[in-house]
Amino acid sequence: MSAQIDQVTAEPVTRTGKGGAPPPRRGRAAAGLPYLLILPAGVITVLLLGWTMVKNGLLSFQDLNKRQLIRRVTEWIGVDNYSDQLSSSDFWKVTFRSVLFTAANVVLIMALGCLIGLLLARLGTKLRLLLALGLVLAWAMPTVAATTVFQWLFAQRFGVVNYVLDSLGWHSMAEYNWTGSQFSTFFVVTVLIVWQSIPFVAINLYAATTTIPKELYEAAALDGAGPWKQFTSVTFPFLKPFFLATTFLEVIWVFKSFTQVFVINEGGPDRLTETLPVYAFVEGMGNQHFGVGAAISILTILILLALTAYYLRLVLKQEEDEL
């Protein structure tokens, strides 16, 4: 009997297709089909984004102002635009301001978005549908339209916010100018950006929580774990990749936000609320130093690439720890 078992196990197993025929081998055409399918999207991306990046990069090595435009001449100045910005205190002030602004927004977005996402997971069907509908409507509103609405809400004379605060007894806020100082302007912009970004985090977090097996929560409850312990021992470990990916996306989106900051007060007062995208626009289009604006935009992209590299390093380290 043992000899027969050894003989059976020693015989190679031949995979067969239909009717006992060997399975068809994938040719080179079939192996290259996925790349062929993404080729149109890749070509369009290169044409719309890649060529623009190349032109912007070339422009950053030029001295292009009104004089050059009128005379239609190209003056190459090498890396002078970059060296001037890297040695400028204004550039580093704006960069530091952009980092602080991004950090504050991302912390608020992730904290409030995660709380609302966990609330969605605990609500009943009707309340969950109602809250999800409100989140989707807030997220789908165009940025310029939402920014205009917030301008009306925080208007100095006829704004709803000032009217409500005055009605509640805070009479000094009756005609408060929300765009008159750096802090209050950033407050309005932060409220706007957080309001727009929470739906993405909340809905994605709720979708991620539906993939967690309920048996794990039941086992944790049997062990005497409360809500916080269940979150730290069950929910968060499962959602950690989601937290990393979503935080990274929010950092990019907030860091490069332009419309909200510019439309609210155009980087004022006294250019104290300019972030790097607004700073590049004001220097390039406002002051018509187009080469300088292009150089600032390239430096902004390099900062985002550094953040991307750091994120990828965290992801790879996490995968190595799990292995």
mmCIF file with all atom_site columns, N, CA, C and O in Angstrom, residues 276-309:
data_model
loop_
_atom_site.group_PDB
_atom_site.id
_atom_site.type_symbol
_atom_site.label_atom_id
_atom_site.label_alt_id
_atom_site.label_comp_id
_atom_site.label_asym_id
_atom_site.label_entity_id
_atom_site.label_seq_id
_atom_site.pdbx_PDB_ins_code
_atom_site.Cartn_x
_atom_site.Cartn_y
_atom_site.Cartn_z
_atom_site.occupancy
_atom_site.B_iso_or_equiv
_atom_site.pdbx_formal_charge
_atom_site.auth_seq_id
_atom_site.auth_comp_id
_atom_site.auth_asym_id
_atom_site.auth_atom_id
_atom_site.pdbx_PDB_model_num
ATOM 1   N N  . LEU A 1 276 ? 2.087  78.689 -0.775  1.00 0.00 ? 276 LEU A N  1
ATOM 2   C CA . LEU A 1 276 ? 2.977  78.580 -1.936  1.00 0.00 ? 276 LEU A CA 1
ATOM 3   C C  . LEU A 1 276 ? 2.241  78.677 -3.277  1.00 0.00 ? 276 LEU A C  1
ATOM 4   O O  . LEU A 1 276 ? 2.714  79.377 -4.177  1.00 0.00 ? 276 LEU A O  1
ATOM 5   N N  . PRO A 1 277 ? 1.095  77.996 -3.486  1.00 0.00 ? 277 PRO A N  1
ATOM 6   C CA . PRO A 1 277 ? 0.402  78.175 -4.775  1.00 0.00 ? 277 PRO A CA 1
ATOM 7   C C  . PRO A 1 277 ? -0.037 79.611 -5.017  1.00 0.00 ? 277 PRO A C  1
ATOM 8   O O  . PRO A 1 277 ? 0.079  80.123 -6.148  1.00 0.00 ? 277 PRO A O  1
ATOM 9   N N  . VAL A 1 278 ? -0.548 80.291 -3.983  1.00 0.00 ? 278 VAL A N  1
ATOM 10  C CA . VAL A 1 278 ? -0.966 81.688 -4.138  1.00 0.00 ? 278 VAL A CA 1
ATOM 11  C C  . VAL A 1 278 ? 0.254  82.573 -4.359  1.00 0.00 ? 278 VAL A C  1
ATOM 12  O O  . VAL A 1 278 ? 0.223  83.501 -5.183  1.00 0.00 ? 278 VAL A O  1
ATOM 13  N N  . TYR A 1 279 ? 1.336  82.297 -3.651  1.00 0.00 ? 279 TYR A N  1
ATOM 14  C CA . TYR A 1 279 ? 2.570  83.065 -3.799  1.00 0.00 ? 279 TYR A CA 1
ATOM 15  C C  . TYR A 1 279 ? 3.113  82.958 -5.225  1.00 0.00 ? 279 TYR A C  1
ATOM 16  O O  . TYR A 1 279 ? 3.551  83.961 -5.816  1.00 0.00 ? 279 TYR A O  1
ATOM 17  N N  . ALA A 1 280 ? 3.059  81.754 -5.790  1.00 0.00 ? 280 ALA A N  1
ATOM 18  C CA . ALA A 1 280 ? 3.524  81.568 -7.168  1.00 0.00 ? 280 ALA A CA 1
ATOM 19  C C  . ALA A 1 280 ? 2.642  82.329 -8.146  1.00 0.00 ? 280 ALA A C  1
ATOM 20  O O  . ALA A 1 280 ? 3.141  82.952 -9.098  1.00 0.00 ? 280 ALA A O  1
ATOM 21  N N  . PHE A 1 281 ? 1.333  82.327 -7.924  1.00 0.00 ? 281 PHE A N  1
ATOM 22  C CA . PHE A 1 281 ? 0.420  83.037 -8.824  1.00 0.00 ? 281 PHE A CA 1
ATOM 23  C C  . PHE A 1 281 ? 0.616  84.549 -8.728  1.00 0.00 ? 281 PHE A C  1
ATOM 24  O O  . PHE A 1 281 ? 0.649  85.243 -9.751  1.00 0.00 ? 281 PHE A O  1
ATOM 25  N N  . VAL A 1 282 ? 0.741  85.061 -7.512  1.00 0.00 ? 282 VAL A N  1
ATOM 26  C CA . VAL A 1 282 ? 0.893  86.510 -7.337  1.00 0.00 ? 282 VAL A CA 1
ATOM 27  C C  . VAL A 1 282 ? 2.207  86.986 -7.951  1.00 0.00 ? 282 VAL A C  1
ATOM 28  O O  . VAL A 1 282 ? 2.251  88.017 -8.640  1.00 0.00 ? 282 VAL A O  1
ATOM 29  N N  . GLU A 1 283 ? 3.284  86.236 -7.723  1.00 0.00 ? 283 GLU A N  1
ATOM 30  C CA . GLU A 1 283 ? 4.566  86.626 -8.296  1.00 0.00 ? 283 GLU A CA 1
ATOM 31  C C  . GLU A 1 283 ? 4.569  86.473 -9.814  1.00 0.00 ? 283 GLU A C  1
ATOM 32  O O  . GLU A 1 283 ? 5.127  87.308 -10.531 1.00 0.00 ? 283 GLU A O  1
ATOM 33  N N  . GLY A 1 284 ? 3.956  85.401 -10.304 1.00 0.00 ? 284 GLY A N  1
ATOM 34  C CA . GLY A 1 284 ? 3.981  85.145 -11.741 1.00 0.00 ? 284 GLY A CA 1
ATOM 35  C C  . GLY A 1 284 ? 3.009  85.998 -12.523 1.00 0.00 ? 284 GLY A C  1
ATOM 36  O O  . GLY A 1 284 ? 3.398  86.714 -13.458 1.00 0.00 ? 284 GLY A O  1
ATOM 37  N N  . MET A 1 285 ? 1.715  85.944 -12.157 1.00 0.00 ? 285 MET A N  1
ATOM 38  C CA . MET A 1 285 ? 0.690  86.662 -12.914 1.00 0.00 ? 285 MET A CA 1
ATOM 39  C C  . MET A 1 285 ? 0.463  88.076 -12.379 1.00 0.00 ? 285 MET A C  1
ATOM 40  O O  . MET A 1 285 ? 0.306  89.014 -13.168 1.00 0.00 ? 285 MET A O  1
ATOM 41  N N  . GLY A 1 286 ? 0.433  88.212 -11.068 1.00 0.00 ? 286 GLY A N  1
ATOM 42  C CA . GLY A 1 286 ? 0.167  89.542 -10.504 1.00 0.00 ? 286 GLY A CA 1
ATOM 43  C C  . GLY A 1 286 ? 1.294  90.511 -10.744 1.00 0.00 ? 286 GLY A C  1
ATOM 44  O O  . GLY A 1 286 ? 1.084  91.625 -11.251 1.00 0.00 ? 286 GLY A O  1
ATOM 45  N N  . ASN A 1 287 ? 2.520  90.133 -10.400 1.00 0.00 ? 287 ASN A N  1
ATOM 46  C CA . ASN A 1 287 ? 3.683  91.000 -10.597 1.00 0.00 ? 287 ASN A CA 1
ATOM 47  C C  . ASN A 1 287 ? 4.345  90.798 -11.954 1.00 0.00 ? 287 ASN A C  1
ATOM 48  O O  . ASN A 1 287 ? 5.339  91.476 -12.253 1.00 0.00 ? 287 ASN A O  1
ATOM 49  N N  . GLN A 1 288 ? 3.820  89.876 -12.748 1.00 0.00 ? 288 GLN A N  1
ATOM 50  C CA . GLN A 1 288 ? 4.309  89.599 -14.105 1.00 0.00 ? 288 GLN A CA 1
ATOM 51  C C  . GLN A 1 288 ? 5.786  89.225 -14.124 1.00 0.00 ? 288 GLN A C  1
ATOM 52  O O  . GLN A 1 288 ? 6.524  89.576 -15.040 1.00 0.00 ? 288 GLN A O  1
ATOM 53  N N  . HIS A 1 289 ? 6.192  88.487 -13.095 1.00 0.00 ? 289 HIS A N  1
ATOM 54  C CA . HIS A 1 289 ? 7.510  87.853 -13.093 1.00 0.00 ? 289 HIS A CA 1
ATOM 55  C C  . HIS A 1 289 ? 7.288  86.374 -13.389 1.00 0.00 ? 289 HIS A C  1
ATOM 56  O O  . HIS A 1 289 ? 7.326  85.536 -12.491 1.00 0.00 ? 289 HIS A O  1
ATOM 57  N N  . PHE A 1 290 ? 7.036  86.062 -14.657 1.00 0.00 ? 290 PHE A N  1
ATOM 58  C CA . PHE A 1 290 ? 6.555  84.738 -15.023 1.00 0.00 ? 290 PHE A CA 1
ATOM 59  C C  . PHE A 1 290 ? 7.596  83.661 -14.760 1.00 0.00 ? 290 PHE A C  1
ATOM 60  O O  . PHE A 1 290 ? 7.261  82.549 -14.362 1.00 0.00 ? 290 PHE A O  1
ATOM 61  N N  . GLY A 1 291 ? 8.851  83.964 -14.969 1.00 0.00 ? 291 GLY A N  1
ATOM 62  C CA . GLY A 1 291 ? 9.903  82.993 -14.683 1.00 0.00 ? 291 GLY A CA 1
ATOM 63  C C  . GLY A 1 291 ? 10.007 82.691 -13.197 1.00 0.00 ? 291 GLY A C  1
ATOM 64  O O  . GLY A 1 291 ? 10.197 81.537 -12.791 1.00 0.00 ? 291 GLY A O  1
ATOM 65  N N  . VAL A 1 292 ? 9.857  83.712 -12.372 1.00 0.00 ? 292 VAL A N  1
ATOM 66  C CA . VAL A 1 292 ? 9.902  83.525 -10.922 1.00 0.00 ? 292 VAL A CA 1
ATOM 67  C C  . VAL A 1 292 ? 8.715  82.684 -10.467 1.00 0.00 ? 292 VAL A C  1
ATOM 68  O O  . VAL A 1 292 ? 8.855  81.761 -9.651  1.00 0.00 ? 292 VAL A O  1
ATOM 69  N N  . GLY A 1 293 ? 7.526  82.979 -10.990 1.00 0.00 ? 293 GLY A N  1
ATOM 70  C CA . GLY A 1 293 ? 6.354  82.191 -10.639 1.00 0.00 ? 293 GLY A CA 1
ATOM 71  C C  . GLY A 1 293 ? 6.495  80.727 -11.033 1.00 0.00 ? 293 GLY A C  1
ATOM 72  O O  . GLY A 1 293 ? 6.093  79.835 -10.282 1.00 0.00 ? 293 GLY A O  1
ATOM 73  N N  . ALA A 1 294 ? 7.085  80.486 -12.208 1.00 0.00 ? 294 ALA A N  1
ATOM 74  C CA . ALA A 1 294 ? 7.304  79.107 -12.640 1.00 0.00 ? 294 ALA A CA 1
ATOM 75  C C  . ALA A 1 294 ? 8.294  78.395 -11.721 1.00 0.00 ? 294 ALA A C  1
ATOM 76  O O  . ALA A 1 294 ? 8.112  77.223 -11.384 1.00 0.00 ? 294 ALA A O  1
ATOM 77  N N  . ALA A 1 295 ? 9.334  79.103 -11.298 1.00 0.00 ? 295 ALA A N  1
ATOM 78  C CA . ALA A 1 295 ? 10.311 78.489 -10.395 1.00 0.00 ? 295 ALA A CA 1
ATOM 79  C C  . ALA A 1 295 ? 9.681  78.145 -9.051  1.00 0.00 ? 295 ALA A C  1
ATOM 80  O O  . ALA A 1 295 ? 9.947  77.079 -8.480  1.00 0.00 ? 295 ALA A O  1
ATOM 81  N N  . ILE A 1 296 ? 8.819  79.021 -8.532  1.00 0.00 ? 296 ILE A N  1
ATOM 82  C CA . ILE A 1 296 ? 8.150  78.743 -7.260  1.00 0.00 ? 296 ILE A CA 1
ATOM 83  C C  . ILE A 1 296 ? 7.243  77.524 -7.396  1.00 0.00 ? 296 ILE A C  1
ATOM 84  O O  . ILE A 1 296 ? 7.175  76.682 -6.494  1.00 0.00 ? 296 ILE A O  1
ATOM 85  N N  . SER A 1 297 ? 6.550  77.417 -8.522  1.00 0.00 ? 297 SER A N  1
ATOM 86  C CA . SER A 1 297 ? 5.675  76.259 -8.722  1.00 0.00 ? 297 SER A CA 1
ATOM 87  C C  . SER A 1 297 ? 6.471  74.963 -8.810  1.00 0.00 ? 297 SER A C  1
ATOM 88  O O  . SER A 1 297 ? 6.047  73.929 -8.286  1.00 0.00 ? 297 SER A O  1
ATOM 89  N N  . ILE A 1 298 ? 7.636  75.010 -9.440  1.00 0.00 ? 298 ILE A N  1
ATOM 90  C CA . ILE A 1 298 ? 8.477  73.812 -9.514  1.00 0.00 ? 298 ILE A CA 1
ATOM 91  C C  . ILE A 1 298 ? 8.987  73.441 -8.123  1.00 0.00 ? 298 ILE A C  1
ATOM 92  O O  . ILE A 1 298 ? 9.022  72.253 -7.754  1.00 0.00 ? 298 ILE A O  1
ATOM 93  N N  . LEU A 1 299 ? 9.365  74.419 -7.335  1.00 0.00 ? 299 LEU A N  1
ATOM 94  C CA . LEU A 1 299 ? 9.807  74.136 -5.969  1.00 0.00 ? 299 LEU A CA 1
ATOM 95  C C  . LEU A 1 299 ? 8.663  73.546 -5.132  1.00 0.00 ? 299 LEU A C  1
ATOM 96  O O  . LEU A 1 299 ? 8.887  72.664 -4.299  1.00 0.00 ? 299 LEU A O  1
ATOM 97  N N  . THR A 1 300 ? 7.444  74.020 -5.371  1.00 0.00 ? 300 THR A N  1
ATOM 98  C CA . THR A 1 300 ? 6.287  73.446 -4.678  1.00 0.00 ? 300 THR A CA 1
ATOM 99  C C  . THR A 1 300 ? 6.109  71.982 -5.042  1.00 0.00 ? 300 THR A C  1
ATOM 100 O O  . THR A 1 300 ? 5.832  71.139 -4.174  1.00 0.00 ? 300 THR A O  1
ATOM 101 N N  . ILE A 1 301 ? 6.275  71.673 -6.311  1.00 0.00 ? 301 ILE A N  1
ATOM 102 C CA . ILE A 1 301 ? 6.165  70.278 -6.754  1.00 0.00 ? 301 ILE A CA 1
ATOM 103 C C  . ILE A 1 301 ? 7.257  69.419 -6.124  1.00 0.00 ? 301 ILE A C  1
ATOM 104 O O  . ILE A 1 301 ? 7.012  68.272 -5.721  1.00 0.00 ? 301 ILE A O  1
ATOM 105 N N  . LEU A 1 302 ? 8.458  69.956 -6.019  1.00 0.00 ? 302 LEU A N  1
ATOM 106 C CA . LEU A 1 302 ? 9.551  69.200 -5.400  1.00 0.00 ? 302 LEU A CA 1
ATOM 107 C C  . LEU A 1 302 ? 9.256  68.911 -3.920  1.00 0.00 ? 302 LEU A C  1
ATOM 108 O O  . LEU A 1 302 ? 9.568  67.826 -3.422  1.00 0.00 ? 302 LEU A O  1
ATOM 109 N N  . ILE A 1 303 ? 8.640  69.868 -3.232  1.00 0.00 ? 303 ILE A N  1
ATOM 110 C CA . ILE A 1 303 ? 8.258  69.634 -1.836  1.00 0.00 ? 303 ILE A CA 1
ATOM 111 C C  . ILE A 1 303 ? 7.226  68.514 -1.748  1.00 0.00 ? 303 ILE A C  1
ATOM 112 O O  . ILE A 1 303 ? 7.312  67.623 -0.888  1.00 0.00 ? 303 ILE A O  1
ATOM 113 N N  . LEU A 1 304 ? 6.254  68.523 -2.655  1.00 0.00 ? 304 LEU A N  1
ATOM 114 C CA . LEU A 1 304 ? 5.248  67.464 -2.672  1.00 0.00 ? 304 LEU A CA 1
ATOM 115 C C  . LEU A 1 304 ? 5.868  66.113 -3.020  1.00 0.00 ? 304 LEU A C  1
ATOM 116 O O  . LEU A 1 304 ? 5.463  65.078 -2.486  1.00 0.00 ? 304 LEU A O  1
ATOM 117 N N  . LEU A 1 305 ? 6.849  66.112 -3.905  1.00 0.00 ? 305 LEU A N  1
ATOM 118 C CA . LEU A 1 305 ? 7.544  64.859 -4.230  1.00 0.00 ? 305 LEU A CA 1
ATOM 119 C C  . LEU A 1 305 ? 8.306  64.328 -3.017  1.00 0.00 ? 305 LEU A C  1
ATOM 120 O O  . LEU A 1 305 ? 8.364  63.114 -2.794  1.00 0.00 ? 305 LEU A O  1
ATOM 121 N N  . ALA A 1 306 ? 8.889  65.233 -2.235  1.00 0.00 ? 306 ALA A N  1
ATOM 122 C CA . ALA A 1 306 ? 9.571  64.799 -1.012  1.00 0.00 ? 306 ALA A CA 1
ATOM 123 C C  . ALA A 1 306 ? 8.578  64.185 -0.033  1.00 0.00 ? 306 ALA A C  1
ATOM 124 O O  . ALA A 1 306 ? 8.865  63.160 0.601   1.00 0.00 ? 306 ALA A O  1
ATOM 125 N N  . LEU A 1 307 ? 7.399  64.780 0.079   1.00 0.00 ? 307 LEU A N  1
ATOM 126 C CA . LEU A 1 307 ? 6.361  64.204 0.938   1.00 0.00 ? 307 LEU A CA 1
ATOM 127 C C  . LEU A 1 307 ? 5.909  62.849 0.421   1.00 0.00 ? 307 LEU A C  1
ATOM 128 O O  . LEU A 1 307 ? 5.655  61.920 1.200   1.00 0.00 ? 307 LEU A O  1
ATOM 129 N N  . THR A 1 308 ? 5.824  62.715 -0.906  1.00 0.00 ? 308 THR A N  1
ATOM 130 C CA . THR A 1 308 ? 5.449  61.429 -1.501  1.00 0.00 ? 308 THR A CA 1
ATOM 131 C C  . THR A 1 308 ? 6.487  60.364 -1.199  1.00 0.00 ? 308 THR A C  1
ATOM 132 O O  . THR A 1 308 ? 6.147  59.209 -0.872  1.00 0.00 ? 308 THR A O  1
ATOM 133 N N  . ALA A 1 309 ? 7.753  60.729 -1.317  1.00 0.00 ? 309 ALA A N  1
ATOM 134 C CA . ALA A 1 309 ? 8.813  59.773 -1.012  1.00 0.00 ? 309 ALA A CA 1
ATOM 135 C C  . ALA A 1 309 ? 8.759  59.327 0.443   1.00 0.00 ? 309 ALA A C  1
ATOM 136 O O  . ALA A 1 309 ? 8.953  58.146 0.762   1.00 0.00 ? 309 ALA A O  1
#
